[in-house]
mmCIF file of C-alpha atoms in Angstrom:
data_model
loop_
_atom_site.group_PDB
_atom_site.id
_atom_site.type_symbol
_atom_site.label_atom_id
_atom_site.label_comp_id
_atom_site.label_asym_id
_atom_site.label_seq_id
_atom_site.Cartn_x
_atom_site.Cartn_y
_atom_site.Cartn_z
ATOM 1 C CA MET A 1 -55.341 -27.877 -5.853
ATOM 2 C CA GLU A 2 -53.981 -24.718 -4.592
ATOM 3 C CA ASN A 3 -50.913 -24.502 -2.576
ATOM 4 C CA ASN A 4 -50.593 -21.851 0.036
ATOM 5 C CA ILE A 5 -47.003 -22.146 0.927
ATOM 6 C CA THR A 6 -45.339 -18.818 -0.176
ATOM 7 C CA MET A 7 -41.837 -19.672 1.952
ATOM 8 C CA VAL A 8 -40.167 -22.584 3.548
ATOM 9 C CA LYS A 9 -38.611 -21.717 6.328
ATOM 10 C CA GLN A 10 -35.868 -23.836 7.840
ATOM 11 C CA ILE A 11 -32.433 -24.094 9.989
ATOM 12 C CA ILE A 12 -29.925 -26.551 9.773
ATOM 13 C CA VAL A 13 -28.178 -27.370 13.038
ATOM 14 C CA VAL A 14 -24.854 -28.937 12.183
ATOM 15 C CA THR A 15 -22.687 -30.331 15.182
ATOM 16 C CA ASP A 16 -20.377 -32.866 16.386
ATOM 17 C CA GLY A 17 -21.530 -33.214 19.862
ATOM 18 C CA GLU A 18 -23.590 -32.575 22.574
ATOM 19 C CA SER A 19 -24.733 -29.109 23.830
ATOM 20 C CA ASN A 20 -23.523 -28.225 27.228
ATOM 21 C CA LEU A 21 -24.306 -24.649 27.920
ATOM 22 C CA GLY A 22 -27.473 -22.382 27.355
ATOM 23 C CA GLY A 23 -30.633 -24.427 28.263
ATOM 24 C CA ASP A 24 -32.824 -27.274 26.485
ATOM 25 C CA PRO A 25 -32.209 -27.438 22.559
ATOM 26 C CA VAL A 26 -34.942 -29.761 22.322
ATOM 27 C CA ALA A 27 -37.541 -27.349 23.741
ATOM 28 C CA ALA A 28 -35.727 -24.471 21.482
ATOM 29 C CA ALA A 29 -36.578 -26.556 18.428
ATOM 30 C CA LYS A 30 -39.853 -27.073 19.659
ATOM 31 C CA ARG A 31 -40.721 -23.283 20.233
ATOM 32 C CA ALA A 32 -39.187 -22.716 16.513
ATOM 33 C CA HIS A 33 -41.576 -25.192 14.832
ATOM 34 C CA SER A 34 -44.630 -23.787 16.805
ATOM 35 C CA LYS A 35 -43.721 -20.597 14.640
ATOM 36 C CA ASP A 36 -43.612 -22.657 11.199
ATOM 37 C CA ILE A 37 -39.610 -23.016 11.229
ATOM 38 C CA THR A 38 -38.466 -26.410 10.831
ATOM 39 C CA ILE A 39 -35.368 -27.488 12.350
ATOM 40 C CA SER A 40 -33.254 -30.468 11.014
ATOM 41 C CA THR A 41 -29.983 -32.039 12.152
ATOM 42 C CA ILE A 42 -26.822 -32.975 11.179
ATOM 43 C CA GLY A 43 -24.465 -34.839 13.623
ATOM 44 C CA ILE A 44 -20.986 -35.241 12.385
ATOM 45 C CA LEU A 45 -19.517 -38.566 13.568
ATOM 46 C CA ASN A 46 -15.685 -39.237 14.429
ATOM 47 C CA SER A 47 -13.956 -41.945 12.965
ATOM 48 C CA ASN A 48 -14.108 -43.680 16.321
ATOM 49 C CA CYS A 49 -17.543 -42.591 17.402
ATOM 50 C CA GLN A 50 -20.813 -44.959 17.661
ATOM 51 C CA LYS A 51 -24.165 -43.146 17.260
ATOM 52 C CA GLU A 52 -24.829 -42.947 21.093
ATOM 53 C CA LYS A 53 -25.444 -40.539 23.551
ATOM 54 C CA PRO A 54 -24.147 -37.397 21.711
ATOM 55 C CA PHE A 55 -26.249 -38.002 18.885
ATOM 56 C CA GLU A 56 -29.769 -38.792 20.575
ATOM 57 C CA GLU A 57 -29.961 -35.251 21.099
ATOM 58 C CA VAL A 58 -29.103 -34.675 17.124
ATOM 59 C CA ALA A 59 -32.480 -36.852 16.945
ATOM 60 C CA ASN A 60 -34.306 -35.267 19.568
ATOM 61 C CA ILE A 61 -33.640 -31.799 18.237
ATOM 62 C CA ALA A 62 -35.023 -32.604 14.997
ATOM 63 C CA LYS A 63 -38.009 -34.530 16.150
ATOM 64 C CA ALA A 64 -39.037 -31.744 18.151
ATOM 65 C CA GLY A 65 -38.438 -29.141 15.316
ATOM 66 C CA GLY A 66 -40.459 -31.138 12.714
ATOM 67 C CA GLY A 67 -37.599 -31.840 10.591
ATOM 68 C CA TYR A 68 -35.281 -34.701 9.947
ATOM 69 C CA TYR A 69 -31.893 -35.596 11.133
ATOM 70 C CA GLU A 70 -28.606 -37.460 9.692
ATOM 71 C CA TYR A 71 -25.388 -38.599 10.894
ATOM 72 C CA THR A 72 -22.679 -38.035 8.675
ATOM 73 C CA TYR A 73 -18.798 -37.826 8.546
ATOM 74 C CA ILE A 74 -17.258 -34.706 7.746
ATOM 75 C CA GLU A 75 -15.996 -35.662 4.330
ATOM 76 C CA ASP A 76 -19.840 -36.338 3.283
ATOM 77 C CA LEU A 77 -21.091 -33.361 4.908
ATOM 78 C CA SER A 78 -21.796 -31.316 1.816
ATOM 79 C CA GLN A 79 -23.955 -34.269 0.114
ATOM 80 C CA THR A 80 -25.834 -34.402 3.334
ATOM 81 C CA LEU A 81 -26.464 -30.927 3.637
ATOM 82 C CA HIS A 82 -28.005 -30.600 0.088
ATOM 83 C CA SER A 83 -30.233 -33.749 0.630
ATOM 84 C CA LEU A 84 -31.553 -32.744 4.255
ATOM 85 C CA SER A 85 -32.407 -29.138 2.731
ATOM 86 C CA TYR A 86 -34.081 -30.766 -0.073
ATOM 87 C CA LYS A 87 -35.942 -33.388 2.049
ATOM 88 C CA THR A 88 -37.284 -30.504 4.361
ATOM 89 C CA VAL A 89 -38.404 -28.402 1.656
ATOM 90 C CA SER A 90 -40.474 -31.437 -0.116
ATOM 91 C CA ASN A 91 -42.084 -32.738 3.395
ATOM 92 C CA THR A 92 -42.834 -29.125 4.111
ATOM 93 C CA ILE A 93 -45.162 -28.978 0.870
ATOM 94 C CA GLN A 94 -46.283 -32.676 1.410
ATOM 95 C CA GLU A 95 -47.830 -31.974 4.775
ATOM 96 C CA ALA A 96 -49.627 -28.711 3.325
ATOM 97 C CA VAL A 97 -51.081 -30.949 0.222
ATOM 98 C CA ASN A 98 -52.194 -33.618 2.990
ATOM 99 C CA LYS A 99 -53.746 -31.215 5.033
ATOM 100 C CA GLN A 100 -55.680 -30.001 2.016
ATOM 101 C CA LEU A 101 -56.501 -33.551 0.687
ATOM 102 C CA LYS A 102 -57.999 -34.361 4.055
ATOM 103 C CA GLU A 103 -60.236 -31.290 3.975
ATOM 104 C CA LEU A 104 -61.267 -32.027 0.400
ATOM 105 C CA ILE A 105 -61.884 -35.857 0.176
ATOM 106 C CA GLY A 106 -60.803 -36.946 3.646
ATOM 107 C CA ASN A 107 -57.891 -38.985 2.745
ATOM 108 C CA ASP A 108 -54.156 -38.164 2.565
ATOM 109 C CA ILE A 109 -51.469 -39.150 -0.150
ATOM 110 C CA ASN A 110 -50.906 -42.361 1.253
ATOM 111 C CA GLN A 111 -54.409 -43.481 1.090
ATOM 112 C CA MET A 112 -55.053 -42.353 -2.789
ATOM 113 C CA PRO A 113 -54.767 -44.956 -5.961
ATOM 114 C CA PRO A 114 -51.207 -45.190 -7.458
ATOM 115 C CA GLU A 115 -51.474 -43.219 -10.268
ATOM 116 C CA SER A 116 -53.049 -40.548 -8.333
ATOM 117 C CA ARG A 117 -50.823 -40.398 -5.642
ATOM 118 C CA SER A 118 -47.905 -40.596 -8.212
ATOM 119 C CA LYS A 119 -49.294 -36.878 -9.964
ATOM 120 C CA ILE A 120 -49.211 -35.507 -6.444
ATOM 121 C CA LEU A 121 -45.618 -36.524 -5.871
ATOM 122 C CA ASN A 122 -44.578 -35.435 -9.180
ATOM 123 C CA TYR A 123 -46.303 -32.061 -8.468
ATOM 124 C CA ILE A 124 -44.870 -32.056 -4.943
ATOM 125 C CA ASP A 125 -41.144 -32.598 -6.442
ATOM 126 C CA GLU A 126 -41.695 -29.697 -9.158
ATOM 127 C CA TYR A 127 -43.090 -27.373 -6.704
ATOM 128 C CA SER A 128 -40.095 -27.868 -4.522
ATOM 129 C CA ASP A 129 -37.921 -26.240 -6.613
ATOM 130 C CA ASP A 130 -39.912 -23.171 -7.140
ATOM 131 C CA VAL A 131 -41.334 -22.281 -3.598
ATOM 132 C CA ALA A 132 -39.055 -19.778 -1.727
ATOM 133 C CA VAL A 133 -36.672 -20.918 0.952
ATOM 134 C CA CYS A 134 -35.514 -19.113 3.803
ATOM 135 C CA CYS A 135 -32.791 -21.257 5.375
ATOM 136 C CA CYS A 136 -30.230 -20.740 7.862
ATOM 137 C CA VAL A 137 -27.098 -22.925 8.428
ATOM 138 C CA LEU A 138 -26.398 -23.045 12.189
ATOM 139 C CA LEU A 139 -22.713 -24.309 12.537
ATOM 140 C CA ASP A 140 -21.376 -25.675 15.687
ATOM 141 C CA CYS A 141 -17.818 -24.015 16.160
ATOM 142 C CA SER A 142 -17.019 -25.550 19.734
ATOM 143 C CA GLY A 143 -13.599 -26.230 20.159
ATOM 144 C CA SER A 144 -13.910 -29.990 19.169
ATOM 145 C CA MET A 145 -14.631 -28.770 15.789
ATOM 146 C CA THR A 146 -11.107 -27.571 15.087
ATOM 147 C CA ASN A 147 -9.975 -30.268 12.832
ATOM 148 C CA LYS A 148 -13.460 -30.337 10.803
ATOM 149 C CA ILE A 149 -13.716 -26.442 10.400
ATOM 150 C CA HIS A 150 -11.888 -26.272 7.019
ATOM 151 C CA SER A 151 -14.192 -29.276 5.413
ATOM 152 C CA ALA A 152 -17.118 -27.503 6.999
ATOM 153 C CA ARG A 153 -16.354 -24.300 5.296
ATOM 154 C CA ASN A 154 -16.218 -26.160 2.050
ATOM 155 C CA SER A 155 -19.364 -28.163 2.341
ATOM 156 C CA ILE A 156 -21.219 -24.767 2.936
ATOM 157 C CA LEU A 157 -19.809 -23.176 -0.277
ATOM 158 C CA ASP A 158 -20.784 -26.498 -2.000
ATOM 159 C CA LEU A 159 -24.363 -26.045 -0.795
ATOM 160 C CA MET A 160 -24.588 -22.386 -1.997
ATOM 161 C CA ASP A 161 -23.248 -23.469 -5.438
ATOM 162 C CA SER A 162 -25.855 -26.519 -5.618
ATOM 163 C CA LEU A 163 -28.733 -24.264 -4.737
ATOM 164 C CA LYS A 164 -28.000 -21.120 -7.008
ATOM 165 C CA ASN A 165 -29.749 -22.612 -10.105
ATOM 166 C CA ARG A 166 -33.271 -23.581 -8.376
ATOM 167 C CA ARG A 167 -35.954 -21.606 -9.758
ATOM 168 C CA GLY A 168 -37.431 -20.363 -6.508
ATOM 169 C CA LYS A 169 -36.292 -17.598 -4.365
ATOM 170 C CA LEU A 170 -33.398 -18.655 -1.906
ATOM 171 C CA PHE A 171 -32.465 -16.558 1.105
ATOM 172 C CA LEU A 172 -29.719 -18.149 3.087
ATOM 173 C CA ALA A 173 -27.769 -17.075 6.124
ATOM 174 C CA ILE A 174 -25.021 -19.185 7.911
ATOM 175 C CA LEU A 175 -24.546 -18.706 11.862
ATOM 176 C CA ALA A 176 -21.828 -19.909 14.248
ATOM 177 C CA TYR A 177 -22.222 -21.129 17.651
ATOM 178 C CA PRO A 178 -20.803 -20.070 19.793
ATOM 179 C CA GLY A 179 -20.109 -16.557 18.675
ATOM 180 C CA VAL A 180 -17.367 -14.059 18.875
ATOM 181 C CA ARG A 181 -16.573 -12.272 22.032
ATOM 182 C CA GLY A 182 -18.529 -14.360 24.479
ATOM 183 C CA THR A 183 -21.927 -14.385 22.572
ATOM 184 C CA ASP A 184 -23.754 -17.431 22.183
ATOM 185 C CA SER A 185 -23.687 -16.878 18.193
ATOM 186 C CA SER A 186 -22.740 -14.933 15.397
ATOM 187 C CA ILE A 187 -23.846 -13.992 11.996
ATOM 188 C CA LEU A 188 -21.212 -15.099 9.585
ATOM 189 C CA PHE A 189 -23.138 -14.348 6.185
ATOM 190 C CA ASP A 190 -26.323 -12.333 6.342
ATOM 191 C CA PHE A 191 -29.325 -13.050 4.329
ATOM 192 C CA GLU A 192 -28.694 -9.811 2.438
ATOM 193 C CA ASP A 193 -24.692 -10.126 1.917
ATOM 194 C CA ASN A 194 -23.135 -10.543 -1.399
ATOM 195 C CA THR A 195 -22.519 -14.111 -2.058
ATOM 196 C CA VAL A 196 -18.957 -13.267 -3.613
ATOM 197 C CA ASP A 197 -17.960 -12.336 0.235
ATOM 198 C CA ILE A 198 -19.313 -15.485 1.583
ATOM 199 C CA GLU A 199 -15.883 -17.511 1.438
ATOM 200 C CA ARG A 200 -14.148 -14.412 3.339
ATOM 201 C CA SER A 201 -17.121 -14.646 5.827
ATOM 202 C CA LEU A 202 -16.739 -18.303 6.368
ATOM 203 C CA TYR A 203 -13.182 -17.852 7.544
ATOM 204 C CA GLN A 204 -14.329 -15.667 10.414
ATOM 205 C CA MET A 205 -15.334 -19.244 11.928
ATOM 206 C CA LYS A 206 -12.814 -19.780 14.903
ATOM 207 C CA PRO A 207 -13.499 -23.052 16.885
ATOM 208 C CA ASN A 208 -13.502 -22.342 20.632
ATOM 209 C CA GLY A 209 -15.465 -22.952 23.728
ATOM 210 C CA GLY A 210 -18.678 -24.589 24.450
ATOM 211 C CA THR A 211 -21.896 -25.785 22.676
ATOM 212 C CA PRO A 212 -24.660 -23.397 23.694
ATOM 213 C CA THR A 213 -27.212 -24.995 20.904
ATOM 214 C CA ALA A 214 -30.433 -23.881 22.489
ATOM 215 C CA ALA A 215 -29.478 -20.225 22.800
ATOM 216 C CA ALA A 216 -28.096 -20.327 19.427
ATOM 217 C CA ILE A 217 -31.458 -21.701 18.009
ATOM 218 C CA ASP A 218 -33.440 -19.345 20.082
ATOM 219 C CA PHE A 219 -31.254 -16.470 18.509
ATOM 220 C CA THR A 220 -31.525 -17.959 14.987
ATOM 221 C CA VAL A 221 -35.273 -18.033 15.193
ATOM 222 C CA ASP A 222 -35.721 -14.575 16.202
ATOM 223 C CA TYR A 223 -33.194 -13.478 13.543
ATOM 224 C CA MET A 224 -35.067 -15.463 10.612
ATOM 225 C CA ALA A 225 -38.450 -14.049 12.155
ATOM 226 C CA SER A 226 -36.766 -10.164 11.939
ATOM 227 C CA PHE A 227 -35.522 -10.657 8.318
ATOM 228 C CA ILE A 228 -39.138 -12.072 7.209
ATOM 229 C CA ALA A 229 -40.905 -9.235 8.796
ATOM 230 C CA LYS A 230 -38.478 -6.457 7.343
ATOM 231 C CA MET A 231 -38.859 -8.116 3.746
ATOM 232 C CA ARG A 232 -42.591 -8.221 3.803
ATOM 233 C CA ASN A 233 -42.698 -4.625 5.099
ATOM 234 C CA ASN A 234 -40.472 -3.588 2.315
ATOM 235 C CA MET A 235 -42.709 -5.530 -0.308
ATOM 236 C CA GLY A 236 -45.743 -4.064 1.253
ATOM 237 C CA GLU A 237 -44.072 -0.340 0.869
ATOM 238 C CA THR A 238 -43.126 -1.341 -3.035
ATOM 239 C CA LEU A 239 -46.879 -2.160 -3.480
ATOM 240 C CA GLU A 240 -48.153 0.989 -2.095
ATOM 241 C CA LEU A 241 -45.468 2.861 -4.282
ATOM 242 C CA GLU A 242 -46.431 1.368 -7.423
ATOM 243 C CA ALA A 243 -50.199 1.896 -7.020
ATOM 244 C CA THR A 244 -49.704 5.948 -6.360
ATOM 245 C CA VAL A 245 -47.554 5.884 -9.813
#
């Protein structure tokens, strides 16, 4: 069975509250998913907060974006970021495999005999570490994040450290919203930045203002699409050059 996935594209939105600026984030997530970009979400809980109205949006964004959602306390953000990233990659591959199985034999993984299902799940687990991943972490930097921003920085650094040993290529960018000078979002760490500079880049995060989640998602989708198009164009130019040598 062939796997047609060349790259998993995912955006992980990390927020501690409900959006209050810039449109409907659920609609923005749906638009992203229509472009084969998966949106997953993490809702950061306060110690005295119940999983109620502000975090309904967290779930709804992920559902519209074809991803997963988790609720966590800030001290557990590092582990949650890592597990959510892995689940998104694995699920994207499983969906592609299920589609092929339906076309070939009329069944999906869950309808297969246990032994065959186990082999395919092992294949998915193995391939999850090989496939290229393009990931944007989109971090809420509104005023309510002031007391959480230090832990958020450390969690992102931990994520970078945990992903650097995977076999497949990783393209990672970090964005914050709202952005600097009144913008909806800012790029803190670009896909092409040197990883040694990431800690310095993360200290550019300055919590302030409202929560324009929809506009930030739209910006991140365009940013990711532009990077992937540029990368593919460069690969095409390289192949043409090699063909002439």
